[in-house]
């Protein structure tokens, strides 16, 4: 795992098998590997911290689905805890940047 990645550890509990299909939709990893990583408190999801709004939105949606199914998780970036609200703000910032970039490229910026 790189420091330039957002890493998500899902806490092990009795509902672990409900979380596996959700994680697999995000990242096509084998069930055994996901199970092992959850049981050993290793990151089951990593997402490059690039200016990829699409990937961050996919991560956010996956985390919301995990929460809706009772999962607890720990998300970190550069060894610091990252909260869901912070991820949501990052998505909003990228959206604003992309909009400005499009306006500049198309010559529609006032």
Coordinates of N, CA, C and O in Angstrom, one line a residue:
X1 N 0.8 -1.2 0.0 CA 0.0 0.0 0.0 C 0.9 1.2 0.0 O 1.8 1.4 0.8
X2 N 0.6 2.2 -0.8 CA 1.3 3.4 -1.0 C 0.7 4.5 -0.1 O -0.5 4.4 0.3
X3 N 1.5 5.4 0.3 CA 1.0 6.5 1.2 C 0.1 7.4 0.4 O -0.7 8.2 0.9
X4 N 0.1 7.3 -1.0 CA -0.8 8.2 -1.8 C -2.1 7.5 -2.1 O -2.7 7.8 -3.1
X5 N -2.4 6.5 -1.3 CA -3.7 5.8 -1.4 C -4.6 6.0 -0.2 O -4.1 6.1 0.9
X6 N -5.8 6.0 -0.4 CA -6.8 5.9 0.7 C -7.0 4.4 1.0 O -7.2 3.7 0.1
X7 N -6.8 4.1 2.2 CA -7.0 2.7 2.6 C -8.1 2.5 3.6 O -8.3 3.3 4.5
X8 N -8.9 1.4 3.4 CA -10.1 1.2 4.2 C -10.0 -0.2 4.8 O -9.8 -1.2 4.1
X9 N -10.0 -0.3 6.1 CA -10.1 -1.5 6.9 C -11.5 -1.7 7.4 O -12.0 -0.8 8.0
X10 N -12.1 -2.8 7.1 CA -13.4 -3.1 7.6 C -13.3 -3.9 8.9 O -12.6 -4.9 8.9
X11 N -14.0 -3.5 9.9 CA -13.9 -4.2 11.2 C -14.6 -5.5 11.1 O -15.7 -5.7 10.6
X12 N -14.0 -6.5 11.7 CA -14.5 -7.9 11.7 C -15.7 -8.0 12.7 O -15.6 -7.5 13.8
X13 N -16.8 -8.5 12.2 CA -17.9 -8.8 13.1 C -18.7 -10.0 12.5 O -18.3 -10.5 11.5
X14 N -19.9 -10.3 13.1 CA -20.7 -11.4 12.7 C -21.3 -11.2 11.3 O -21.8 -12.2 10.7
X15 N -21.3 -10.0 10.8 CA -21.9 -9.8 9.5 C -20.9 -9.7 8.4 O -21.2 -9.2 7.3
X16 N -19.7 -10.2 8.6 CA -18.6 -10.1 7.7 C -19.0 -10.6 6.3 O -18.7 -10.0 5.3
X17 N -19.8 -11.6 6.2 CA -20.1 -12.2 4.9 C -21.1 -11.4 4.1 O -21.3 -11.5 2.9
X18 N -21.8 -10.4 4.8 CA -22.6 -9.4 4.1 C -21.8 -8.4 3.4 O -22.2 -7.8 2.4
X19 N -20.6 -8.1 4.0 CA -19.8 -7.1 3.5 C -19.0 -7.5 2.2 O -18.6 -6.7 1.4
X20 N -18.7 -8.8 2.2 CA -17.8 -9.3 1.1 C -18.3 -9.0 -0.3 O -17.6 -8.5 -1.1
X21 N -19.6 -9.2 -0.6 CA -20.1 -8.9 -2.0 C -20.0 -7.4 -2.3 O -19.8 -7.1 -3.4
X22 N -20.2 -6.6 -1.3 CA -20.1 -5.2 -1.5 C -18.7 -4.8 -1.9 O -18.5 -4.0 -2.8
X23 N -17.8 -5.3 -1.1 CA -16.3 -5.0 -1.4 C -15.9 -5.6 -2.7 O -15.2 -4.9 -3.5
X24 N -16.4 -6.8 -3.1 CA -16.1 -7.4 -4.4 C -16.6 -6.5 -5.6 O -16.0 -6.5 -6.6
X25 N -17.7 -5.9 -5.4 CA -18.2 -5.0 -6.5 C -17.3 -3.8 -6.7 O -17.1 -3.3 -7.8
X26 N -16.7 -3.4 -5.6 CA -15.7 -2.3 -5.8 C -14.4 -2.7 -6.3 O -13.8 -2.1 -7.2
X27 N -13.9 -3.8 -5.8 CA -12.6 -4.4 -6.1 C -12.7 -5.9 -6.3 O -13.1 -6.6 -5.4
X28 N -12.5 -6.4 -7.5 CA -12.7 -7.8 -7.8 C -11.6 -8.6 -7.2 O -10.7 -9.0 -7.9
X29 N -11.8 -8.9 -6.0 CA -10.8 -9.7 -5.2 C -11.5 -11.0 -4.8 O -12.7 -11.0 -4.5
X30 N -10.7 -12.0 -4.6 CA -11.3 -13.3 -4.1 C -11.9 -13.2 -2.7 O -11.5 -12.4 -1.9
X31 N -13.0 -14.0 -2.5 CA -13.6 -14.0 -1.2 C -12.7 -14.3 -0.1 O -12.7 -13.7 0.9
X32 N -11.8 -15.3 -0.4 CA -10.8 -15.7 0.7 C -9.9 -14.6 1.1 O -9.6 -14.4 2.2
X33 N -9.4 -13.8 0.1 CA -8.5 -12.7 0.4 C -9.2 -11.6 1.2 O -8.7 -11.1 2.1
X34 N -10.5 -11.3 0.8 CA -11.2 -10.3 1.5 C -11.5 -10.7 2.9 O -11.3 -10.0 3.9
X35 N -11.9 -12.0 3.1 CA -12.1 -12.5 4.4 C -10.9 -12.5 5.3 O -10.9 -12.0 6.4
X36 N -9.8 -12.9 4.7 CA -8.5 -12.9 5.4 C -8.1 -11.4 5.8 O -7.7 -11.2 7.0
X37 N -8.3 -10.5 4.9 CA -7.9 -9.1 5.3 C -8.8 -8.5 6.3 O -8.4 -7.8 7.2
X38 N -10.1 -8.8 6.3 CA -11.0 -8.3 7.4 C -10.6 -8.9 8.7 O -10.5 -8.2 9.7
X39 N -10.4 -10.3 8.7 CA -10.1 -10.9 10.0 C -8.7 -10.4 10.5 O -8.5 -10.4 11.7
X40 N -7.8 -10.0 9.7 CA -6.5 -9.6 10.1 C -6.3 -8.1 10.1 O -5.2 -7.6 10.2
X41 N -7.4 -7.3 10.0 CA -7.4 -5.9 10.1 C -6.4 -5.3 9.1 O -5.7 -4.3 9.4
X42 N -6.5 -5.8 7.9 CA -5.7 -5.2 6.8 C -6.6 -4.5 5.9 O -7.8 -4.8 5.8
X43 N -6.1 -3.5 5.1 CA -7.0 -2.7 4.2 C -7.6 -3.7 3.2 O -6.9 -4.4 2.5
X44 N -8.9 -3.6 3.0 CA -9.6 -4.4 2.0 C -9.9 -3.6 0.8 O -10.1 -4.2 -0.3
X45 N -9.8 -2.3 0.9 CA -10.0 -1.4 -0.2 C -8.9 -0.4 -0.2 O -8.6 0.2 0.8
X46 N -8.3 -0.2 -1.4 CA -7.4 0.9 -1.5 C -7.8 1.7 -2.8 O -8.2 1.1 -3.7
X47 N -7.6 3.0 -2.7 CA -8.0 3.9 -3.8 C -7.0 4.9 -4.0 O -6.6 5.6 -3.0
X48 N -6.4 5.0 -5.2 CA -5.4 6.0 -5.4 C -5.9 7.4 -5.1 O -7.0 7.7 -5.5
X49 N -5.1 8.2 -4.4 CA -5.5 9.6 -4.2 C -5.0 10.4 -5.3 O -4.0 11.1 -5.3
X50 N -5.8 10.3 -6.4 CA -5.5 11.1 -7.6 C -6.7 12.0 -7.8 O -7.7 11.9 -7.1
X51 N -6.6 12.8 -8.8 CA -7.7 13.7 -9.1 C -8.7 12.9 -10.0 O -9.1 13.3 -11.1
X52 N -9.2 11.8 -9.4 CA -10.1 10.9 -10.1 C -11.4 10.9 -9.4 O -11.7 10.2 -8.4
X53 N -12.3 11.9 -9.7 CA -13.5 12.0 -9.1 C -14.4 10.8 -9.2 O -15.0 10.4 -8.2
X54 N -14.3 10.1 -10.3 CA -15.1 8.9 -10.6 C -14.8 7.8 -9.6 O -15.6 7.2 -9.0
X55 N -13.5 7.6 -9.3 CA -13.0 6.6 -8.4 C -13.4 7.0 -7.0 O -13.8 6.1 -6.2
X56 N -13.3 8.2 -6.6 CA -13.6 8.7 -5.3 C -15.1 8.5 -5.0 O -15.6 8.1 -3.9
X57 N -16.0 8.8 -6.0 CA -17.4 8.6 -5.9 C -17.7 7.1 -5.7 O -18.6 6.8 -4.9
X58 N -17.1 6.3 -6.5 CA -17.3 4.8 -6.4 C -16.9 4.4 -5.0 O -17.6 3.6 -4.3
X59 N -15.8 4.9 -4.4 CA -15.4 4.5 -3.1 C -16.4 5.0 -2.1 O -16.9 4.3 -1.2
X60 N -16.9 6.2 -2.2 CA -17.9 6.8 -1.3 C -19.2 6.0 -1.3 O -19.7 5.6 -0.2
X61 N -19.6 5.6 -2.5 CA -20.9 4.8 -2.6 C -20.7 3.5 -1.9 O -21.6 2.9 -1.3
X62 N -19.5 2.9 -2.1 CA -19.2 1.6 -1.5 C -19.3 1.7 0.0 O -19.8 0.8 0.7
X63 N -18.7 2.7 0.6 CA -18.6 2.9 2.0 C -20.0 3.2 2.6 O -20.4 2.6 3.6
X64 N -20.8 3.9 1.8 CA -22.2 4.1 2.3 C -23.0 2.8 2.3 O -23.7 2.5 3.3
X65 N -22.8 2.0 1.3 CA -23.4 0.7 1.3 C -23.0 -0.2 2.4 O -23.8 -0.9 3.0
X66 N -21.7 -0.1 2.7 CA -21.2 -0.9 3.9 C -21.8 -0.4 5.2 O -22.3 -1.2 6.0
X67 N -21.9 0.9 5.3 CA -22.5 1.4 6.5 C -24.0 1.0 6.6 O -24.5 0.6 7.7
X68 N -24.7 1.1 5.5 CA -26.1 0.6 5.5 C -26.3 -0.8 5.9 O -27.4 -1.2 6.3
X69 N -25.2 -1.6 5.7 CA -25.3 -3.0 6.0 C -24.7 -3.3 7.4 O -24.4 -4.5 7.8
X70 N -24.4 -2.2 8.2 CA -23.9 -2.4 9.5 C -22.4 -2.4 9.7 O -21.9 -2.7 10.8
X71 N -21.6 -2.2 8.7 CA -20.2 -2.3 8.8 C -19.6 -1.1 9.5 O -20.1 0.0 9.3
X72 N -18.5 -1.3 10.2 CA -17.7 -0.2 10.7 C -16.4 -0.4 10.0 O -15.9 -1.5 9.8
X73 N -15.8 0.8 9.8 CA -14.5 0.8 9.0 C -13.6 1.9 9.5 O -14.1 2.8 10.2
X74 N -12.4 1.8 9.1 CA -11.4 2.8 9.4 C -10.8 3.2 8.1 O -10.3 2.3 7.3
X75 N -10.8 4.5 7.8 CA -10.3 4.9 6.5 C -9.1 5.8 6.8 O -9.2 6.7 7.6
X76 N -8.0 5.6 6.1 CA -6.8 6.4 6.3 C -6.2 6.9 5.0 O -6.3 6.3 4.0
X77 N -5.5 8.0 5.2 CA -4.7 8.6 4.0 C -3.4 9.2 4.6 O -3.5 10.0 5.6
X78 N -2.3 8.7 4.1 CA -1.0 9.2 4.7 C -0.9 8.9 6.2 O -0.5 9.8 6.9
X79 N -1.3 7.7 6.6 CA -1.3 7.3 8.0 C -2.1 8.2 8.9 O -1.9 8.1 10.1
X80 N -3.1 8.9 8.4 CA -4.0 9.7 9.2 C -5.4 9.3 8.9 O -5.7 9.0 7.8
X81 N -6.2 9.3 10.0 CA -7.6 8.9 9.8 C -8.3 9.9 8.9 O -8.2 11.1 9.1
X82 N -9.1 9.3 8.0 CA -9.9 10.1 7.1 C -11.4 9.8 7.4 O -11.8 8.6 7.5
X83 N -12.2 10.8 7.5 CA -13.6 10.6 7.8 C -14.4 10.7 6.5 O -14.0 11.3 5.5
X84 N -15.6 10.1 6.5 CA -16.5 10.1 5.3 C -16.8 11.5 4.8 O -16.8 11.8 3.6
X85 N -17.0 12.4 5.8 CA -17.2 13.8 5.4 C -16.0 14.4 4.6 O -16.2 15.2 3.7
X86 N -14.8 14.1 5.0 CA -13.6 14.5 4.3 C -13.6 14.0 2.8 O -13.3 14.7 1.9
X87 N -14.0 12.7 2.7 CA -14.0 12.1 1.3 C -15.1 12.9 0.5 O -14.8 13.2 -0.7
X88 N -16.2 13.1 1.1 CA -17.3 13.8 0.4 C -16.8 15.2 0.0 O -17.1 15.7 -1.2
X89 N -16.1 15.9 0.8 CA -15.5 17.3 0.5 C -14.5 17.2 -0.7 O -14.5 18.0 -1.5
X90 N -13.7 16.1 -0.6 CA -12.7 15.9 -1.7 C -13.5 15.8 -3.1 O -13.0 16.4 -4.1
X91 N -14.5 15.0 -3.1 CA -15.3 14.8 -4.3 C -15.9 16.2 -4.8 O -15.8 16.5 -6.0
X92 N -16.4 17.0 -3.8 CA -17.0 18.3 -4.2 C -15.9 19.2 -4.8 O -16.1 19.9 -5.7
X93 N -14.7 19.2 -4.1 CA -13.6 20.0 -4.6 C -13.2 19.7 -6.0 O -13.0 20.5 -6.9
X94 N -13.1 18.4 -6.3 CA -12.8 17.9 -7.6 C -13.8 18.3 -8.6 O -13.5 18.6 -9.8
X95 N -15.1 18.2 -8.2 CA -16.2 18.6 -9.1 C -16.1 20.1 -9.5 O -16.2 20.4 -10.7
X96 N -15.8 20.9 -8.5 CA -15.6 22.4 -8.8 C -14.4 22.6 -9.7 O -14.5 23.3 -10.7
X97 N -13.3 21.9 -9.4 CA -12.1 22.0 -10.3 C -12.3 21.6 -11.7 O -11.9 22.2 -12.7
X98 N -13.1 20.5 -11.9 CA -13.4 19.9 -13.2 C -14.3 20.9 -13.9 O -14.1 21.2 -15.1
X99 N -15.2 21.5 -13.2 CA -16.1 22.5 -13.9 C -15.3 23.7 -14.3 O -15.5 24.2 -15.5
X100 N -14.4 24.2 -13.5 CA -13.6 25.4 -13.9 C -12.7 25.0 -15.1 O -12.6 25.8 -16.0
X101 N -12.1 23.8 -15.0 CA -11.3 23.4 -16.1 C -12.0 23.3 -17.4 O -11.5 23.7 -18.5
X102 N -13.3 22.8 -17.4 CA -14.1 22.7 -18.6 C -14.4 24.1 -19.1 O -14.4 24.3 -20.3
X103 N -14.8 25.0 -18.2 CA -15.1 26.3 -18.6 C -13.9 27.0 -19.3 O -14.0 27.6 -20.4
X104 N -12.7 26.8 -18.8 CA -11.5 27.4 -19.3 C -11.2 26.8 -20.7 O -10.8 27.4 -21.7
X105 N -11.3 25.5 -20.8 CA -11.0 24.7 -22.0 C -12.0 25.1 -23.1 O -11.6 25.3 -24.3
X106 N -13.3 25.3 -22.8 CA -14.3 25.6 -23.7 C -14.4 27.1 -24.0 O -15.2 27.6 -24.9
X107 N -13.7 27.9 -23.2 CA -13.8 29.4 -23.4 C -15.1 30.0 -22.9 O -15.5 31.0 -23.4
X108 N -15.8 29.3 -22.0 CA -17.0 29.8 -21.5 C -16.9 30.5 -20.1 O -17.9 31.0 -19.6
X109 N -15.7 30.6 -19.6 CA -15.5 31.2 -18.3 C -15.6 32.7 -18.4 O -15.1 33.3 -19.4
X110 N -16.3 33.3 -17.5 CA -16.5 34.8 -17.6 C -15.4 35.5 -17.0 O -14.6 35.1 -16.2

